[in-house]
C-alpha positions as MATLAB code, in Angstrom:
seq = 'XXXXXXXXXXXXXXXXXXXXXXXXXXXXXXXXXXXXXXXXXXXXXXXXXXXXXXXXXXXXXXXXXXXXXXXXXXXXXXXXXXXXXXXXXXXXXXXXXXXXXXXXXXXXXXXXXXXXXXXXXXXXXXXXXXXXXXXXXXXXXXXXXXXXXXXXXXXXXXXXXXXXXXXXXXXXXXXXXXXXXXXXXXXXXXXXXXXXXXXXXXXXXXXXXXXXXXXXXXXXXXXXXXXXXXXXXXXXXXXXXXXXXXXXXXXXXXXXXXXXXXXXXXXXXXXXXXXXXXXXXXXXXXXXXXXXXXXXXXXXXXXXXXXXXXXXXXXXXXXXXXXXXXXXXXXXXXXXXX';
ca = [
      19.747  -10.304   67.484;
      22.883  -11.375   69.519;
      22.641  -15.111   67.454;
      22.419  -13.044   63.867;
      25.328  -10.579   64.404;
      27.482  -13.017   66.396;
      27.567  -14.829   63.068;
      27.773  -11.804   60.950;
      30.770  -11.218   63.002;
      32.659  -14.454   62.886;
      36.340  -14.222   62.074;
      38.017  -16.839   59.515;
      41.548  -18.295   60.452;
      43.235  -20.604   59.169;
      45.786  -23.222   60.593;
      48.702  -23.983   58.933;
      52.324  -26.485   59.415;
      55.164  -24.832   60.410;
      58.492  -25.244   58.733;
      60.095  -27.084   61.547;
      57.152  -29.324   62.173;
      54.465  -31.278   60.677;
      52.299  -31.680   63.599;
      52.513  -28.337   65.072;
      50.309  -25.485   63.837;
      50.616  -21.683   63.525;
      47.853  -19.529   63.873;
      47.920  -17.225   61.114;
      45.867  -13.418   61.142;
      45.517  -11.143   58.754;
      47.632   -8.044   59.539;
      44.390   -5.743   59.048;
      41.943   -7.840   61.339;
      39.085   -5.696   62.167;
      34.597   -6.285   62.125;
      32.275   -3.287   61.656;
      29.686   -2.776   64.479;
      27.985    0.293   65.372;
      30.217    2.316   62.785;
      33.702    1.345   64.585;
      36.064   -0.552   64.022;
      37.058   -2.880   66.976;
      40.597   -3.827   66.236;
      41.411   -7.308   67.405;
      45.348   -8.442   67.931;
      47.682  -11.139   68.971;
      47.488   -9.922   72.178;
      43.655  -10.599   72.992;
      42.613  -13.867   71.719;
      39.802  -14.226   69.735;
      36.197  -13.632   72.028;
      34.431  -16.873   72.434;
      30.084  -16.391   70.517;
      29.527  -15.879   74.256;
      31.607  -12.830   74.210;
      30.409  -11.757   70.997;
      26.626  -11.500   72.719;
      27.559   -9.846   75.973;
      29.196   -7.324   73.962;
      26.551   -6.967   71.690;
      24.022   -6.481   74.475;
      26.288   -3.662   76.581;
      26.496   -1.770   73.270;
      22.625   -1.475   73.147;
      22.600   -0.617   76.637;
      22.701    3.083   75.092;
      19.396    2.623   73.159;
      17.283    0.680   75.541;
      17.955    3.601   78.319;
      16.841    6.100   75.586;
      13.289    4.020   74.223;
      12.735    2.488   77.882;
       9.029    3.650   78.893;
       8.376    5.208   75.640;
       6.098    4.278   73.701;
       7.008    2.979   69.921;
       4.318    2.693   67.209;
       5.071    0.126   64.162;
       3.078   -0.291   61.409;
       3.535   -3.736   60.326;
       2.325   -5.371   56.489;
       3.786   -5.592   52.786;
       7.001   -7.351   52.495;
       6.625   -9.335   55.221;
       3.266  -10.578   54.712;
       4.279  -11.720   51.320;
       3.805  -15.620   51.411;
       7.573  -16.366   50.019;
       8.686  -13.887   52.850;
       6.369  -14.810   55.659;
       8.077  -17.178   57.910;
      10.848  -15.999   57.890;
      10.805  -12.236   58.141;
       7.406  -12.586   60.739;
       9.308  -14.676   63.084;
      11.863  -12.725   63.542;
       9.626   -9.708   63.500;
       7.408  -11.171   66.124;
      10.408  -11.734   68.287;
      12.219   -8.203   68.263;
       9.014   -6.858   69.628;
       8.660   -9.448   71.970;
      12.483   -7.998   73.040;
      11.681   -4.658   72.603;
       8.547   -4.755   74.994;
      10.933   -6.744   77.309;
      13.582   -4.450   78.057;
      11.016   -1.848   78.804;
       9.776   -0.186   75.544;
       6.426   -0.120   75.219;
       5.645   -1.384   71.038;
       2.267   -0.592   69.872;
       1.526   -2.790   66.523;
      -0.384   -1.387   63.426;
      -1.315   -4.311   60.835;
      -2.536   -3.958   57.342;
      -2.428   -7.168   55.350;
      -2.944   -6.660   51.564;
      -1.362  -10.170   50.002;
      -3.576  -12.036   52.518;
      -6.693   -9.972   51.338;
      -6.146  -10.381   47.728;
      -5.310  -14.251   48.398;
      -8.931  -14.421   50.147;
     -10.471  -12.417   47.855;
      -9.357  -14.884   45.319;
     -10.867  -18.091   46.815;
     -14.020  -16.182   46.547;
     -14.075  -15.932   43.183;
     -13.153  -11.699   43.483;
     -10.447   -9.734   41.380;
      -8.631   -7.592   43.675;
      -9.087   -4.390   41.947;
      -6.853   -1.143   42.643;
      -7.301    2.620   41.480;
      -4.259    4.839   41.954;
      -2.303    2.500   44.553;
      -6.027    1.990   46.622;
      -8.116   -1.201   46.987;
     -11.570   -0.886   45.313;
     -13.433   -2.127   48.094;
     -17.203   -2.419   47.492;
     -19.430   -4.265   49.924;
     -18.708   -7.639   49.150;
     -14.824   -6.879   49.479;
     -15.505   -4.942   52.453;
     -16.993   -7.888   54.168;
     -13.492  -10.202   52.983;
     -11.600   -7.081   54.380;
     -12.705   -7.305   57.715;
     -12.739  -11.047   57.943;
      -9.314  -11.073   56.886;
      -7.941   -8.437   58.911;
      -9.654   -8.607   61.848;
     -10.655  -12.043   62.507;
      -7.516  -13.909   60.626;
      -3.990  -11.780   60.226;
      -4.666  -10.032   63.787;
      -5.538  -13.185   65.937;
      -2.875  -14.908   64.190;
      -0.583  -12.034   65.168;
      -1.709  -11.907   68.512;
      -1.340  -15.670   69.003;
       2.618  -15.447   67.672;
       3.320  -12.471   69.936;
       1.879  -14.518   73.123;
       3.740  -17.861   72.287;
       7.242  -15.810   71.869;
       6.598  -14.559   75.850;
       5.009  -11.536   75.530;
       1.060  -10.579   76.283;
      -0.479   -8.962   73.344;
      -4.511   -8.217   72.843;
      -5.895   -8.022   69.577;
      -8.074   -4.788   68.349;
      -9.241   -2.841   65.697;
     -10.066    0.559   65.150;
     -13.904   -0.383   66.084;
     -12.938   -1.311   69.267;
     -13.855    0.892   72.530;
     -13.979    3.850   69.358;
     -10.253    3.809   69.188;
     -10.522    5.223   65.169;
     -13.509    6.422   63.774;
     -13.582    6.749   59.770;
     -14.978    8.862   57.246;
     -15.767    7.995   53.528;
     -12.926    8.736   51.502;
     -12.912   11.911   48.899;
     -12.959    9.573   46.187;
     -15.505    7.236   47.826;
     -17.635    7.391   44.234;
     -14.467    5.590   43.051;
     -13.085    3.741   45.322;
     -15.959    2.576   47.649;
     -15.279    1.802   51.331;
     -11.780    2.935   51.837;
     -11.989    5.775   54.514;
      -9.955    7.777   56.376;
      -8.929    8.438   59.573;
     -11.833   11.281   61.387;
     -10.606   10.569   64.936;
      -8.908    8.711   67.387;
      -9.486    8.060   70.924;
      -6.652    5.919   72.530;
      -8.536    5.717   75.832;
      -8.679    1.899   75.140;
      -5.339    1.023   74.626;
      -3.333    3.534   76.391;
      -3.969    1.514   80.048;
      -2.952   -1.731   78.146;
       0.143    0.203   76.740;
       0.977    1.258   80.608;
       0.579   -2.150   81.966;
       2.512   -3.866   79.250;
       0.540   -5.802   76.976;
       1.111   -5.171   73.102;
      -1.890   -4.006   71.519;
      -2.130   -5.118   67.900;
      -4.947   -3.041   65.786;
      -6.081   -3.610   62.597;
      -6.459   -1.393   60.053;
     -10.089   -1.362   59.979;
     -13.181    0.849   61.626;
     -16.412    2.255   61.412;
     -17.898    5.444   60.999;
     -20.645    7.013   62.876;
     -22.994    5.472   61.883;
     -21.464    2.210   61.969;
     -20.613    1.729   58.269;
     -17.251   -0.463   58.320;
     -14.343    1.145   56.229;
     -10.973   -0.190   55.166;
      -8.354    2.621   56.033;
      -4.581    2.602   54.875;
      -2.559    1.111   58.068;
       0.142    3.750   57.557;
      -2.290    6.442   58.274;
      -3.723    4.756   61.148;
      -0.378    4.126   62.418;
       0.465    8.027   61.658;
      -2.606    9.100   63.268;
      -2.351    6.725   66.364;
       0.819    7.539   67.250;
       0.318   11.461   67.545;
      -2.641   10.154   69.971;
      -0.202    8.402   71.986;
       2.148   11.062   72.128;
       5.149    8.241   70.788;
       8.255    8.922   71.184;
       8.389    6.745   67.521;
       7.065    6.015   64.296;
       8.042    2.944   62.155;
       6.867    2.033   58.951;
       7.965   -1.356   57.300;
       7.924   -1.352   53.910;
       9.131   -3.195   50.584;
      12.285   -0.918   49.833;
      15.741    0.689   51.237;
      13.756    3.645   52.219;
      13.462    7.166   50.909;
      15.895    7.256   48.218;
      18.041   10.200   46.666;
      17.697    8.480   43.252;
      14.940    6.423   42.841;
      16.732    4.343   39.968;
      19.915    3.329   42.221;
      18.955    1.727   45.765;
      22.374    2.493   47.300;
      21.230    5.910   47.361;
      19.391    5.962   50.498;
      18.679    8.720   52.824;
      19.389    8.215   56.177;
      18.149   11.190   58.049;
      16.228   14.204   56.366;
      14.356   16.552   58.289;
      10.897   17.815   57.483;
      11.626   20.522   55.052;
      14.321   18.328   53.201;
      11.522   15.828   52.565;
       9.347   17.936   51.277;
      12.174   19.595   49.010;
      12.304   16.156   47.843;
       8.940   15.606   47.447;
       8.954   19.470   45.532;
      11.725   17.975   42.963;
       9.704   14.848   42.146;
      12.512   12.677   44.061;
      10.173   11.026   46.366;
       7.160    9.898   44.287;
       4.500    6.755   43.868;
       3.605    5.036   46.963;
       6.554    6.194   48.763;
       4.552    9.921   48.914;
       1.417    9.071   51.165;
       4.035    7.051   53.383;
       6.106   10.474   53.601;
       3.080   12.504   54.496;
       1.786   10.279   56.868;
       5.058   10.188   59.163;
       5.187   14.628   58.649;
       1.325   14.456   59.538;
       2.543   12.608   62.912;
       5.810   14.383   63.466;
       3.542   17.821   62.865;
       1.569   16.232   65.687;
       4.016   15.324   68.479;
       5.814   12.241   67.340;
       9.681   12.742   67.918;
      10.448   10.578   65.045;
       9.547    8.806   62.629;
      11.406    6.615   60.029;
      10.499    4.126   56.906;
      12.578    0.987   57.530;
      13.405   -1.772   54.957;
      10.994   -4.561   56.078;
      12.423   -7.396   53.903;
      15.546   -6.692   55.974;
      15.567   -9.582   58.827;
      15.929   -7.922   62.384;
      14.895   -4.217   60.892;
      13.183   -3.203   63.685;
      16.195   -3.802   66.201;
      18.545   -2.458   63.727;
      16.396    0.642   63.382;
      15.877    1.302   67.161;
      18.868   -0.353   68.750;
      21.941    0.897   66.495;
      22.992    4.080   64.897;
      23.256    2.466   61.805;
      19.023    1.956   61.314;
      17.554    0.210   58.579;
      16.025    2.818   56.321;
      15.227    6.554   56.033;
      14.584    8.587   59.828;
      13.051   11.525   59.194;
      12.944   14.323   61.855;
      10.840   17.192   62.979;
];
């Protein structure tokens, strides 16, 4: 983080002769020097010379002190997929990804990670010869796509999660909602349509919450069983909703592929920063918030309606997000509050 603003931040000056010397040089300022961070401006004159990257970072770091006292010991669910699973996106975006939650568990937060992992399904799916085949935003998932599901998710995108997490310092253990019963499913409503996509019955986070205290980072995918052991695939927003309520989190984070909630859906610099529950809703009423972006905004009121202090829908294809999100005022997408 301190790398990417320090360079955000850099300040251009140029060197020029003076009139009564070729070889000497004037350093010349604009009369209106000033950088944006945390919604100030930080004035810099001829009187303090410029601060040296090191500067930049120590600064940077004492103006999060703020933030890390407020999330330190609470626990912080993220629901990670979409954007930054995209395969043009993915290196990029996941490294640094993988790294703010690596920081984020380091200075004392405690990041629980909720995967989906729909590109990397329908890429599989693919190679076997399968149309990925949606209904009204959901995956058709019969058995035979059920099967590619869980291989995917479970055995492929979360180990490979889990390996990135442990190589950038941190100690992460890889689940999913079959494990210990941490989610048990139910058929969807409109299983006659839609096959094996469930929903979210229960959730037990006896399994996780003594890896949560000790400071691992759990990392669940979005898949589980029901009963009677019939696997399901189950929207990773909702089990990130429904998990975090469990928990008792002091936050929920969704990553997604846009700004955020959006005042006018046509113009993207029209982005809501805060809204409470009823202004959501209003929005919702007034066919403002609409598409895909509705089951996202009922999942984080589900959780809010549940415990969860906040919970916001962050711009995923935005590098650093997350620590812009939780470590700034300025966040990177919509909070919305109970």
């Amino acid at each position: 983080m301190a790398a990417k603003l320090t360079k955000s931040l850099s300040i251009q000056m140029d060197l020029s002769s003076s009139s009564s010397s070729s070889s000497s040089k004037l350093l010349k300022t604009p009369k209106n020097l000033s950088f944006r961070f945390h919604r100030r401006n930080i004035k810099c004159s001829l009187t303090s010379p410029p601060a040296t990257p090191a500067e930049f970072r120590v600064d940077i770091l004492s103006e999060s002190l703020p933030f890390i006292q407020k999330f330190r010991g609470k626990t912080i669910v993220v629901k990670f997929g979409g954007a930054a699973m995209k395969p043009n996106q993915q290196d990029n975006l996941l490294s640094s990804f993988v790294k703010d939650l690596v920081l984020l568990s380091v200075v004392g937060l405690r990041p629980v990670l909720v995967h989906g992992g729909g590109p990397e399904i329908n890429f599989w799916l693919k190679r076997f010869g399968i149309e990925p085949l949606f209904r009204d935003g959901l995956r058709v998932t019969d058995a035979n796509t059920m099967e590619i599901v869980s291989m995917v998710l479970v055995g492929k995108v979360n180990k490979n999660l889990v390996s990135l997490i442990n190589k950038a310092g941190a100690t992460a253990v890889g689940l999913s909602g079959m494990d210990g019963r941490l989610v048990t499913a139910r058929p969807s409503p409109k299983a006659a349509q839609l096959g094996f996509v469930g929903e979210v019955a229960r959730v037990d986070p006896s399994v996780i919450e003594p890896l949560v205290k000790s400071g691992h980072i759990p990392v669940i995918a979005s898949v589980a069983a029901d009963e009677f052991g019939q696997s399901y695939n189950i929207n990773a927003d909702t089990v990130a909703g429904e998990l975090a309520a469990a928990l008792g989190a002091e936050k929920l984070i969704l990553l997604t592929d846009v700004a955020g909630i959006l005042e006018d859906r046509e113009n993207p610099e029209s982005l809501v920063k805060e809204i409470d529950i009823k202004g959501v809703k209003k929005m919702i009423e007034n066919g403002k918030v609409g598409g895909g972006m509705i089951p996202k905004v009922n999942c984080c009121i589900r959780s809010l309606a549940q415990g969860v202090t906040t919970a916001s829908i962050i711009d995923g294809r935005l590098e650093h997000s997350l620590l812009l999100e939780i470590l700034t005022d300025l966040g990177a997408g919509t909070m919305i509050t109970g």
